[in-house]
GROMACS .gro file of C-alpha atoms in nm:
model
  495
    1UNK     CA    1  -0.363   2.454  -1.685
    2UNK     CA    2  -0.177   2.125  -1.722
    3UNK     CA    3  -0.066   1.943  -1.407
    4UNK     CA    4   0.176   1.654  -1.356
    5UNK     CA    5   0.213   1.438  -1.046
    6UNK     CA    6   0.494   1.250  -0.875
    7UNK     CA    7   0.369   1.015  -0.600
    8UNK     CA    8   0.606   0.859  -0.349
    9UNK     CA    9   0.559   0.632  -0.050
   10UNK     CA   10   0.268   0.409   0.039
   11UNK     CA   11  -0.061   0.321  -0.124
   12UNK     CA   12  -0.238   0.569   0.102
   13UNK     CA   13  -0.043   0.844  -0.076
   14UNK     CA   14  -0.164   0.699  -0.407
   15UNK     CA   15  -0.523   0.746  -0.290
   16UNK     CA   16  -0.451   1.106  -0.188
   17UNK     CA   17  -0.298   1.183  -0.529
   18UNK     CA   18  -0.604   1.042  -0.706
   19UNK     CA   19  -0.821   1.279  -0.502
   20UNK     CA   20  -0.600   1.575  -0.594
   21UNK     CA   21  -0.630   1.474  -0.960
   22UNK     CA   22  -1.008   1.460  -0.942
   23UNK     CA   23  -1.033   1.794  -0.765
   24UNK     CA   24  -0.800   1.970  -1.011
   25UNK     CA   25  -0.973   1.816  -1.313
   26UNK     CA   26  -1.310   1.932  -1.184
   27UNK     CA   27  -1.161   2.281  -1.172
   28UNK     CA   28  -1.053   2.275  -1.535
   29UNK     CA   29  -0.701   2.132  -1.513
   30UNK     CA   30  -0.567   1.867  -1.751
   31UNK     CA   31  -0.349   1.588  -1.610
   32UNK     CA   32  -0.033   1.487  -1.796
   33UNK     CA   33   0.224   1.217  -1.731
   34UNK     CA   34   0.489   1.430  -1.909
   35UNK     CA   35   0.636   1.661  -1.645
   36UNK     CA   36   0.818   1.860  -1.913
   37UNK     CA   37   0.477   1.973  -2.043
   38UNK     CA   38   0.319   2.057  -1.706
   39UNK     CA   39   0.232   2.408  -1.592
   40UNK     CA   40   0.209   2.279  -1.235
   41UNK     CA   41   0.396   1.984  -1.083
   42UNK     CA   42   0.270   1.829  -0.760
   43UNK     CA   43   0.507   1.602  -0.566
   44UNK     CA   44   0.332   1.390  -0.302
   45UNK     CA   45   0.609   1.325  -0.051
   46UNK     CA   46   0.679   1.047   0.199
   47UNK     CA   47   0.851   1.101   0.533
   48UNK     CA   48   0.830   0.753   0.686
   49UNK     CA   49   1.200   0.664   0.690
   50UNK     CA   50   1.524   0.837   0.591
   51UNK     CA   51   1.541   0.666   0.251
   52UNK     CA   52   1.190   0.790   0.170
   53UNK     CA   53   1.283   1.143   0.273
   54UNK     CA   54   1.588   1.140   0.047
   55UNK     CA   55   1.374   1.015  -0.241
   56UNK     CA   56   1.121   1.294  -0.180
   57UNK     CA   57   1.390   1.562  -0.176
   58UNK     CA   58   1.547   1.424  -0.494
   59UNK     CA   59   1.207   1.425  -0.665
   60UNK     CA   60   1.149   1.790  -0.567
   61UNK     CA   61   1.493   1.891  -0.693
   62UNK     CA   62   1.437   1.707  -1.021
   63UNK     CA   63   1.093   1.863  -1.063
   64UNK     CA   64   1.235   2.207  -0.989
   65UNK     CA   65   1.452   2.181  -1.299
   66UNK     CA   66   1.137   2.200  -1.514
   67UNK     CA   67   1.084   2.556  -1.393
   68UNK     CA   68   1.405   2.641  -1.579
   69UNK     CA   69   1.376   2.430  -1.891
   70UNK     CA   70   0.998   2.382  -1.918
   71UNK     CA   71   0.666   2.562  -1.886
   72UNK     CA   72   0.630   2.487  -1.514
   73UNK     CA   73   0.500   2.792  -1.327
   74UNK     CA   74   0.440   2.633  -0.989
   75UNK     CA   75   0.603   2.346  -0.802
   76UNK     CA   76   0.394   2.212  -0.514
   77UNK     CA   77   0.513   1.977  -0.237
   78UNK     CA   78   0.234   1.795  -0.052
   79UNK     CA   79   0.205   1.504   0.187
   80UNK     CA   80   0.364   1.353   0.494
   81UNK     CA   81   0.717   1.491   0.469
   82UNK     CA   82   0.582   1.844   0.433
   83UNK     CA   83   0.362   1.797   0.739
   84UNK     CA   84   0.669   1.715   0.949
   85UNK     CA   85   0.945   1.924   0.792
   86UNK     CA   86   0.781   2.222   0.623
   87UNK     CA   87   1.018   2.487   0.762
   88UNK     CA   88   1.336   2.295   0.680
   89UNK     CA   89   1.213   2.213   0.330
   90UNK     CA   90   1.115   2.574   0.261
   91UNK     CA   91   1.463   2.688   0.358
   92UNK     CA   92   1.644   2.415   0.162
   93UNK     CA   93   1.426   2.417  -0.152
   94UNK     CA   94   1.349   2.772  -0.264
   95UNK     CA   95   1.238   2.639  -0.603
   96UNK     CA   96   0.925   2.493  -0.439
   97UNK     CA   97   0.640   2.744  -0.449
   98UNK     CA   98   0.386   2.578  -0.217
   99UNK     CA   99   0.421   2.344   0.079
  100UNK     CA  100   0.095   2.173   0.180
  101UNK     CA  101   0.095   1.902   0.445
  102UNK     CA  102  -0.159   1.629   0.497
  103UNK     CA  103  -0.370   1.868   0.704
  104UNK     CA  104  -0.374   2.123   0.420
  105UNK     CA  105  -0.538   1.909   0.151
  106UNK     CA  106  -0.824   2.153   0.101
  107UNK     CA  107  -0.588   2.443   0.033
  108UNK     CA  108  -0.445   2.324  -0.300
  109UNK     CA  109  -0.713   2.471  -0.527
  110UNK     CA  110  -0.737   2.809  -0.349
  111UNK     CA  111  -0.357   2.837  -0.341
  112UNK     CA  112  -0.323   2.774  -0.716
  113UNK     CA  113  -0.605   3.018  -0.790
  114UNK     CA  114  -0.436   3.281  -0.573
  115UNK     CA  115  -0.112   3.236  -0.769
  116UNK     CA  116  -0.297   3.287  -1.097
  117UNK     CA  117  -0.211   2.947  -1.246
  118UNK     CA  118  -0.565   2.810  -1.211
  119UNK     CA  119  -0.883   2.990  -1.305
  120UNK     CA  120  -1.148   2.993  -1.030
  121UNK     CA  121  -1.429   2.750  -1.109
  122UNK     CA  122  -1.749   2.698  -0.907
  123UNK     CA  123  -1.680   2.323  -0.893
  124UNK     CA  124  -1.763   2.105  -0.595
  125UNK     CA  125  -1.622   1.754  -0.575
  126UNK     CA  126  -1.693   1.508  -0.298
  127UNK     CA  127  -1.356   1.413  -0.142
  128UNK     CA  128  -1.429   1.047  -0.218
  129UNK     CA  129  -1.415   1.104  -0.594
  130UNK     CA  130  -1.083   0.998  -0.743
  131UNK     CA  131  -0.917   1.007  -1.084
  132UNK     CA  132  -0.686   0.719  -1.172
  133UNK     CA  133  -0.377   0.770  -1.387
  134UNK     CA  134  -0.186   0.441  -1.368
  135UNK     CA  135  -0.139   0.139  -1.591
  136UNK     CA  136  -0.348  -0.113  -1.391
  137UNK     CA  137  -0.699   0.039  -1.363
  138UNK     CA  138  -0.838  -0.294  -1.245
  139UNK     CA  139  -0.623  -0.274  -0.927
  140UNK     CA  140  -0.732   0.003  -0.693
  141UNK     CA  141  -0.669   0.107  -0.333
  142UNK     CA  142  -0.950   0.197  -0.093
  143UNK     CA  143  -0.843   0.394   0.214
  144UNK     CA  144  -1.090   0.338   0.497
  145UNK     CA  145  -0.939   0.558   0.769
  146UNK     CA  146  -0.678   0.823   0.828
  147UNK     CA  147  -0.418   0.868   1.101
  148UNK     CA  148  -0.311   0.638   1.382
  149UNK     CA  149  -0.355   0.614   1.761
  150UNK     CA  150  -0.089   0.348   1.817
  151UNK     CA  151   0.215   0.463   2.009
  152UNK     CA  152   0.495   0.267   1.837
  153UNK     CA  153   0.820   0.425   1.949
  154UNK     CA  154   0.981   0.429   1.605
  155UNK     CA  155   0.689   0.562   1.400
  156UNK     CA  156   0.621   0.925   1.303
  157UNK     CA  157   0.295   0.852   1.119
  158UNK     CA  158   0.074   0.991   1.401
  159UNK     CA  159   0.280   1.311   1.378
  160UNK     CA  160   0.225   1.328   1.001
  161UNK     CA  161  -0.129   1.197   0.967
  162UNK     CA  162  -0.285   1.283   1.302
  163UNK     CA  163  -0.505   1.073   1.524
  164UNK     CA  164  -0.702   0.780   1.387
  165UNK     CA  165  -1.033   0.869   1.220
  166UNK     CA  166  -1.252   0.610   1.052
  167UNK     CA  167  -1.436   0.718   0.739
  168UNK     CA  168  -1.814   0.682   0.740
  169UNK     CA  169  -1.926   0.335   0.631
  170UNK     CA  170  -2.164   0.466   0.363
  171UNK     CA  171  -1.889   0.686   0.218
  172UNK     CA  172  -1.647   0.394   0.194
  173UNK     CA  173  -1.907   0.177   0.019
  174UNK     CA  174  -1.996   0.456  -0.225
  175UNK     CA  175  -1.628   0.507  -0.304
  176UNK     CA  176  -1.588   0.133  -0.362
  177UNK     CA  177  -1.883   0.145  -0.601
  178UNK     CA  178  -1.728   0.436  -0.789
  179UNK     CA  179  -1.399   0.249  -0.820
  180UNK     CA  180  -1.589  -0.051  -0.956
  181UNK     CA  181  -1.752   0.173  -1.217
  182UNK     CA  182  -1.402   0.284  -1.316
  183UNK     CA  183  -1.303  -0.079  -1.376
  184UNK     CA  184  -1.175  -0.203  -1.040
  185UNK     CA  185  -1.150  -0.581  -1.020
  186UNK     CA  186  -0.932  -0.588  -0.710
  187UNK     CA  187  -0.989  -0.354  -0.415
  188UNK     CA  188  -0.701  -0.331  -0.171
  189UNK     CA  189  -0.829  -0.198   0.161
  190UNK     CA  190  -0.563   0.017   0.327
  191UNK     CA  191  -0.520   0.211   0.651
  192UNK     CA  192  -0.251   0.256   0.912
  193UNK     CA  193  -0.428  -0.032   1.090
  194UNK     CA  194  -0.735  -0.184   0.925
  195UNK     CA  195  -0.821  -0.368   1.246
  196UNK     CA  196  -0.866  -0.032   1.420
  197UNK     CA  197  -1.151   0.069   1.189
  198UNK     CA  198  -1.460   0.194   1.371
  199UNK     CA  199  -1.318   0.214   1.722
  200UNK     CA  200  -1.341   0.593   1.719
  201UNK     CA  201  -1.700   0.609   1.587
  202UNK     CA  202  -1.875   0.427   1.872
  203UNK     CA  203  -2.160   0.314   1.647
  204UNK     CA  204  -2.096  -0.063   1.670
  205UNK     CA  205  -1.951  -0.061   1.317
  206UNK     CA  206  -1.607  -0.219   1.302
  207UNK     CA  207  -1.393  -0.396   1.040
  208UNK     CA  208  -1.626  -0.699   1.001
  209UNK     CA  209  -1.922  -0.471   0.927
  210UNK     CA  210  -1.710  -0.274   0.682
  211UNK     CA  211  -1.599  -0.589   0.497
  212UNK     CA  212  -1.956  -0.720   0.481
  213UNK     CA  213  -2.084  -0.386   0.352
  214UNK     CA  214  -1.818  -0.351   0.081
  215UNK     CA  215  -1.879  -0.709  -0.032
  216UNK     CA  216  -2.258  -0.658  -0.036
  217UNK     CA  217  -2.240  -0.318  -0.203
  218UNK     CA  218  -2.011  -0.415  -0.491
  219UNK     CA  219  -1.943  -0.709  -0.718
  220UNK     CA  220  -1.565  -0.661  -0.724
  221UNK     CA  221  -1.427  -1.018  -0.736
  222UNK     CA  222  -1.114  -0.961  -0.524
  223UNK     CA  223  -1.109  -0.764  -0.197
  224UNK     CA  224  -0.774  -0.773  -0.020
  225UNK     CA  225  -0.678  -0.662   0.334
  226UNK     CA  226  -0.346  -0.478   0.362
  227UNK     CA  227  -0.177  -0.384   0.687
  228UNK     CA  228  -0.355  -0.465   1.009
  229UNK     CA  229  -0.224  -0.531   1.358
  230UNK     CA  230  -0.253  -0.887   1.475
  231UNK     CA  231  -0.380  -0.769   1.815
  232UNK     CA  232  -0.698  -0.640   1.653
  233UNK     CA  233  -0.791  -0.951   1.456
  234UNK     CA  234  -1.129  -1.070   1.580
  235UNK     CA  235  -1.294  -1.407   1.532
  236UNK     CA  236  -1.567  -1.236   1.329
  237UNK     CA  237  -1.312  -1.090   1.088
  238UNK     CA  238  -1.154  -1.431   1.041
  239UNK     CA  239  -1.495  -1.591   0.987
  240UNK     CA  240  -1.569  -1.342   0.710
  241UNK     CA  241  -1.227  -1.396   0.555
  242UNK     CA  242  -1.290  -1.769   0.550
  243UNK     CA  243  -1.652  -1.762   0.432
  244UNK     CA  244  -1.673  -1.470   0.186
  245UNK     CA  245  -1.535  -1.597  -0.145
  246UNK     CA  246  -1.447  -1.250  -0.270
  247UNK     CA  247  -1.227  -1.171   0.030
  248UNK     CA  248  -0.880  -1.277  -0.081
  249UNK     CA  249  -0.722  -1.524   0.162
  250UNK     CA  250  -0.432  -1.294   0.240
  251UNK     CA  251  -0.326  -1.082   0.539
  252UNK     CA  252  -0.052  -0.820   0.565
  253UNK     CA  253   0.019  -0.826   0.938
  254UNK     CA  254   0.328  -0.636   1.065
  255UNK     CA  255   0.512  -0.783   1.364
  256UNK     CA  256   0.828  -0.562   1.349
  257UNK     CA  257   1.040  -0.803   1.557
  258UNK     CA  258   1.056  -1.140   1.729
  259UNK     CA  259   1.234  -1.049   2.052
  260UNK     CA  260   1.014  -0.952   2.345
  261UNK     CA  261   1.270  -0.704   2.478
  262UNK     CA  262   1.285  -0.523   2.143
  263UNK     CA  263   0.907  -0.533   2.101
  264UNK     CA  264   0.872  -0.380   2.448
  265UNK     CA  265   1.114  -0.098   2.365
  266UNK     CA  266   0.928  -0.046   2.037
  267UNK     CA  267   0.606  -0.009   2.239
  268UNK     CA  268   0.440  -0.274   2.026
  269UNK     CA  269   0.123  -0.441   2.160
  270UNK     CA  270   0.231  -0.796   2.068
  271UNK     CA  271   0.493  -1.035   2.204
  272UNK     CA  272   0.648  -1.338   2.039
  273UNK     CA  273   0.405  -1.580   2.204
  274UNK     CA  274   0.099  -1.378   2.101
  275UNK     CA  275   0.232  -1.346   1.746
  276UNK     CA  276   0.272  -1.724   1.723
  277UNK     CA  277  -0.073  -1.782   1.869
  278UNK     CA  278  -0.238  -1.529   1.637
  279UNK     CA  279  -0.085  -1.667   1.319
  280UNK     CA  280  -0.179  -2.019   1.428
  281UNK     CA  281  -0.535  -1.900   1.491
  282UNK     CA  282  -0.548  -1.727   1.151
  283UNK     CA  283  -0.430  -2.035   0.963
  284UNK     CA  284  -0.666  -2.261   1.155
  285UNK     CA  285  -0.963  -2.034   1.080
  286UNK     CA  286  -0.874  -1.954   0.717
  287UNK     CA  287  -0.729  -2.260   0.537
  288UNK     CA  288  -0.480  -2.167   0.266
  289UNK     CA  289  -0.437  -1.809   0.385
  290UNK     CA  290  -0.112  -1.630   0.298
  291UNK     CA  291   0.035  -1.414   0.575
  292UNK     CA  292   0.289  -1.143   0.502
  293UNK     CA  293   0.473  -0.932   0.760
  294UNK     CA  294   0.737  -0.663   0.806
  295UNK     CA  295   1.032  -0.639   1.046
  296UNK     CA  296   1.277  -0.374   1.160
  297UNK     CA  297   1.639  -0.457   1.237
  298UNK     CA  298   1.889  -0.233   1.414
  299UNK     CA  299   1.646  -0.081   1.663
  300UNK     CA  300   1.828   0.083   1.959
  301UNK     CA  301   1.956  -0.176   2.201
  302UNK     CA  302   1.910  -0.469   1.961
  303UNK     CA  303   2.162  -0.744   2.031
  304UNK     CA  304   2.272  -1.051   1.839
  305UNK     CA  305   2.055  -1.256   2.074
  306UNK     CA  306   1.756  -1.043   1.975
  307UNK     CA  307   1.826  -1.108   1.607
  308UNK     CA  308   1.848  -1.481   1.678
  309UNK     CA  309   1.508  -1.466   1.847
  310UNK     CA  310   1.366  -1.293   1.539
  311UNK     CA  311   1.508  -1.567   1.314
  312UNK     CA  312   1.367  -1.833   1.547
  313UNK     CA  313   1.022  -1.673   1.528
  314UNK     CA  314   1.038  -1.662   1.149
  315UNK     CA  315   1.129  -2.032   1.148
  316UNK     CA  316   0.838  -2.117   1.374
  317UNK     CA  317   0.571  -1.901   1.214
  318UNK     CA  318   0.669  -1.955   0.848
  319UNK     CA  319   0.536  -1.634   0.693
  320UNK     CA  320   0.489  -1.644   0.316
  321UNK     CA  321   0.675  -1.315   0.272
  322UNK     CA  322   0.866  -1.076   0.499
  323UNK     CA  323   0.970  -0.719   0.418
  324UNK     CA  324   1.277  -0.615   0.619
  325UNK     CA  325   1.412  -0.265   0.667
  326UNK     CA  326   1.668  -0.097   0.887
  327UNK     CA  327   1.584   0.138   1.171
  328UNK     CA  328   1.638   0.510   1.129
  329UNK     CA  329   1.558   0.761   1.401
  330UNK     CA  330   1.269   0.997   1.328
  331UNK     CA  331   1.251   1.331   1.505
  332UNK     CA  332   0.965   1.361   1.751
  333UNK     CA  333   0.928   0.988   1.815
  334UNK     CA  334   1.003   0.822   2.147
  335UNK     CA  335   1.277   0.610   1.995
  336UNK     CA  336   1.458   0.924   1.882
  337UNK     CA  337   1.548   0.983   2.246
  338UNK     CA  338   1.719   0.642   2.265
  339UNK     CA  339   2.084   0.602   2.181
  340UNK     CA  340   2.109   0.476   1.822
  341UNK     CA  341   2.375   0.228   1.931
  342UNK     CA  342   2.363  -0.024   1.646
  343UNK     CA  343   2.623   0.073   1.382
  344UNK     CA  344   2.497   0.112   1.026
  345UNK     CA  345   2.723  -0.171   0.909
  346UNK     CA  346   2.560  -0.404   1.164
  347UNK     CA  347   2.212  -0.290   1.060
  348UNK     CA  348   2.273  -0.374   0.696
  349UNK     CA  349   2.442  -0.704   0.780
  350UNK     CA  350   2.140  -0.801   0.988
  351UNK     CA  351   1.905  -0.693   0.711
  352UNK     CA  352   2.087  -0.918   0.464
  353UNK     CA  353   2.093  -1.205   0.713
  354UNK     CA  354   1.722  -1.187   0.793
  355UNK     CA  355   1.631  -1.140   0.427
  356UNK     CA  356   1.837  -1.442   0.319
  357UNK     CA  357   1.695  -1.650   0.604
  358UNK     CA  358   1.341  -1.567   0.500
  359UNK     CA  359   1.426  -1.644   0.136
  360UNK     CA  360   1.459  -2.009   0.231
  361UNK     CA  361   1.131  -2.005   0.425
  362UNK     CA  362   0.948  -1.839   0.137
  363UNK     CA  363   1.098  -2.092  -0.102
  364UNK     CA  364   0.963  -2.381   0.104
  365UNK     CA  365   0.620  -2.219   0.140
  366UNK     CA  366   0.604  -2.150  -0.233
  367UNK     CA  367   0.720  -2.500  -0.324
  368UNK     CA  368   0.419  -2.627  -0.130
  369UNK     CA  369   0.197  -2.422  -0.363
  370UNK     CA  370   0.331  -2.595  -0.675
  371UNK     CA  371   0.085  -2.848  -0.811
  372UNK     CA  372  -0.216  -2.676  -0.655
  373UNK     CA  373  -0.518  -2.524  -0.828
  374UNK     CA  374  -0.562  -2.152  -0.761
  375UNK     CA  375  -0.717  -1.834  -0.896
  376UNK     CA  376  -0.515  -1.557  -1.060
  377UNK     CA  377  -0.591  -1.208  -1.188
  378UNK     CA  378  -0.441  -1.096  -1.520
  379UNK     CA  379  -0.244  -0.773  -1.490
  380UNK     CA  380  -0.066  -0.725  -1.822
  381UNK     CA  381  -0.089  -0.879  -2.166
  382UNK     CA  382   0.204  -0.969  -2.388
  383UNK     CA  383   0.273  -0.764  -2.699
  384UNK     CA  384   0.303  -0.932  -3.036
  385UNK     CA  385   0.681  -0.962  -3.002
  386UNK     CA  386   0.656  -1.135  -2.668
  387UNK     CA  387   0.757  -0.831  -2.465
  388UNK     CA  388   0.548  -0.681  -2.190
  389UNK     CA  389   0.273  -0.455  -2.315
  390UNK     CA  390   0.290  -0.201  -2.040
  391UNK     CA  391   0.512  -0.139  -1.748
  392UNK     CA  392   0.682  -0.447  -1.601
  393UNK     CA  393   0.859  -0.251  -1.331
  394UNK     CA  394   1.076  -0.410  -1.066
  395UNK     CA  395   0.883  -0.501  -0.755
  396UNK     CA  396   1.019  -0.253  -0.503
  397UNK     CA  397   0.881  -0.357  -0.170
  398UNK     CA  398   0.671  -0.041  -0.147
  399UNK     CA  399   0.473   0.112   0.137
  400UNK     CA  400   0.800   0.272   0.245
  401UNK     CA  401   0.916  -0.059   0.395
  402UNK     CA  402   1.247  -0.046   0.213
  403UNK     CA  403   1.350  -0.268  -0.076
  404UNK     CA  404   1.485  -0.564   0.114
  405UNK     CA  405   1.284  -0.837  -0.054
  406UNK     CA  406   1.172  -0.668  -0.375
  407UNK     CA  407   1.262  -0.847  -0.697
  408UNK     CA  408   1.279  -0.710  -1.050
  409UNK     CA  409   1.009  -0.886  -1.248
  410UNK     CA  410   1.184  -0.849  -1.581
  411UNK     CA  411   1.146  -1.220  -1.651
  412UNK     CA  412   0.875  -1.253  -1.914
  413UNK     CA  413   0.735  -1.571  -2.056
  414UNK     CA  414   0.726  -1.520  -2.434
  415UNK     CA  415   0.373  -1.535  -2.568
  416UNK     CA  416   0.209  -1.535  -2.225
  417UNK     CA  417   0.055  -1.283  -1.990
  418UNK     CA  418   0.153  -1.151  -1.649
  419UNK     CA  419  -0.083  -1.223  -1.361
  420UNK     CA  420  -0.089  -1.260  -0.983
  421UNK     CA  421  -0.209  -1.547  -0.772
  422UNK     CA  422  -0.430  -1.472  -0.474
  423UNK     CA  423  -0.130  -1.483  -0.239
  424UNK     CA  424   0.055  -1.220  -0.443
  425UNK     CA  425  -0.038  -0.861  -0.357
  426UNK     CA  426   0.015  -0.592  -0.618
  427UNK     CA  427   0.373  -0.464  -0.646
  428UNK     CA  428   0.519  -0.647  -0.346
  429UNK     CA  429   0.481  -1.024  -0.386
  430UNK     CA  430   0.607  -1.111  -0.733
  431UNK     CA  431   0.411  -1.212  -1.044
  432UNK     CA  432   0.282  -1.524  -1.219
  433UNK     CA  433   0.344  -1.601  -1.586
  434UNK     CA  434   0.053  -1.769  -1.765
  435UNK     CA  435   0.060  -1.979  -2.080
  436UNK     CA  436  -0.201  -1.774  -2.270
  437UNK     CA  437  -0.193  -1.438  -2.440
  438UNK     CA  438  -0.565  -1.390  -2.517
  439UNK     CA  439  -0.669  -1.273  -2.169
  440UNK     CA  440  -0.752  -0.911  -2.097
  441UNK     CA  441  -0.624  -0.737  -1.782
  442UNK     CA  442  -0.871  -0.785  -1.497
  443UNK     CA  443  -0.971  -1.137  -1.607
  444UNK     CA  444  -0.990  -1.391  -1.324
  445UNK     CA  445  -0.871  -1.740  -1.421
  446UNK     CA  446  -0.834  -2.077  -1.256
  447UNK     CA  447  -0.481  -2.209  -1.298
  448UNK     CA  448  -0.260  -2.503  -1.222
  449UNK     CA  449   0.054  -2.377  -1.046
  450UNK     CA  450   0.340  -2.535  -1.239
  451UNK     CA  451   0.664  -2.397  -1.093
  452UNK     CA  452   0.840  -2.129  -0.890
  453UNK     CA  453   1.048  -1.891  -1.103
  454UNK     CA  454   1.336  -1.682  -0.965
  455UNK     CA  455   1.243  -1.734  -0.599
  456UNK     CA  456   0.930  -1.517  -0.584
  457UNK     CA  457   0.747  -1.562  -0.916
  458UNK     CA  458   0.541  -1.851  -1.052
  459UNK     CA  459   0.458  -2.015  -1.384
  460UNK     CA  460   0.104  -2.149  -1.423
  461UNK     CA  461  -0.126  -2.312  -1.680
  462UNK     CA  462  -0.474  -2.171  -1.733
  463UNK     CA  463  -0.753  -2.426  -1.680
  464UNK     CA  464  -1.054  -2.201  -1.733
  465UNK     CA  465  -1.173  -1.842  -1.723
  466UNK     CA  466  -1.363  -1.774  -1.400
  467UNK     CA  467  -1.464  -1.414  -1.466
  468UNK     CA  468  -1.410  -1.204  -1.776
  469UNK     CA  469  -1.297  -0.845  -1.731
  470UNK     CA  470  -1.581  -0.606  -1.816
  471UNK     CA  471  -1.537  -0.330  -2.069
  472UNK     CA  472  -1.394  -0.035  -1.877
  473UNK     CA  473  -1.529   0.310  -1.944
  474UNK     CA  474  -1.271   0.575  -2.025
  475UNK     CA  475  -1.161   0.780  -1.727
  476UNK     CA  476  -1.380   1.088  -1.713
  477UNK     CA  477  -1.676   0.922  -1.884
  478UNK     CA  478  -1.829   0.789  -1.562
  479UNK     CA  479  -2.119   1.012  -1.467
  480UNK     CA  480  -2.203   0.851  -1.135
  481UNK     CA  481  -2.058   1.063  -0.857
  482UNK     CA  482  -2.071   1.056  -0.483
  483UNK     CA  483  -2.304   1.311  -0.325
  484UNK     CA  484  -2.151   1.634  -0.202
  485UNK     CA  485  -2.020   1.602   0.151
  486UNK     CA  486  -2.286   1.707   0.395
  487UNK     CA  487  -2.351   1.706   0.765
  488UNK     CA  488  -2.339   1.330   0.782
  489UNK     CA  489  -1.998   1.297   0.618
  490UNK     CA  490  -1.814   1.614   0.714
  491UNK     CA  491  -1.449   1.531   0.765
  492UNK     CA  492  -1.509   1.169   0.670
  493UNK     CA  493  -1.218   1.147   0.427
  494UNK     CA  494  -0.960   1.294   0.657
  495UNK     CA  495  -0.996   1.644   0.518
   0.00000   0.00000   0.00000
């Protein structure tokens, strides 16, 4: 059986798809990137906002066409959107053969065997084992928990992913080690809220212990923290971020708004004053740290005065980057019961206004970086003709945050390579063009930051190689596997 995947939404979905790939491969399937040659197509859906839902439906419709003009015998929809809207999707998309939500992850193999498209195999794969199929094997995502206990009024994630459950510390470290064996040079730790890690386990292991264990258990040179609530940032976490050289000085810390009245209606734990104080504390504790955030405009009841307060907060705090998206009501959330009284035209005008306002702030922050010495990781090399060797896709501001501040990185410095500075997270913060072409992906270099290019990108000169990328074993050749899940890890990976 040959299987093809379409993955939509956030990096946590990427992790889930890699686990599906590993499980199917262990059961005799072959993975292909050519959907027209796939016997089975799996679409991992996103249901975070309306735009993501539309994209998921379009992907399912497109994939369904291969059942008519290709060898596809089964189309499978998995993920968050299925968890929330299974009945409606089944009625609207008869071409889809299987609908498996996030709580049905263990049913994929039995369901395909039952349909006769996959031969039963006595294979057992630990849920932490993953199979990568992208173009940047040195950049990997490590999910440390599943679900969310926060009660944000606008968010349906708890309805799609369930309550927060932290994965066992030993399992996370073993998975990190496996990713390193597969060539990982940058581990991006992801969760609905990293700062919430460990609070459900009651074993005195929290985010600081997790960070220390991952750093001690691997030699991955870059470990990055993505998406954590400011309210959960402890002094110990900041101390580790400042002192551990391999923890990238970068935080993705969503605030969602700058008006206290809107934050209260959103049921967010922070207020403008606490946001200011937290960012000040972060920058005082971690010199040179880059702080990124996300905001929603057009939430029910939002006024022009509220938008002005958001702009004022952005001026005061000076985030390096801000992803902005418009509010859309999600069934089952508390905000869905509120009157959606901000017209769409006003929402999009406010999105443009906030985005343009932040553009100037980012420009000033980035100008301050010019002339500094920094570290960068090489992502892609240049082909002989000066074009990108690989996929230089536009930087959609992923994680289902909308595309408000994404920029197409089609600018390519002839004869150079594409890299990222430490304050540039994969796929959302632009790229850096280096002056050398003899550096392999995954190489860490020290650079002089020469200039800002097209608002969000940089040009830099290589001073020296800090760490050479190791030779990566071919996917499938790694023989080190995690132990089978046992009593100590049952349910650890959200299954």
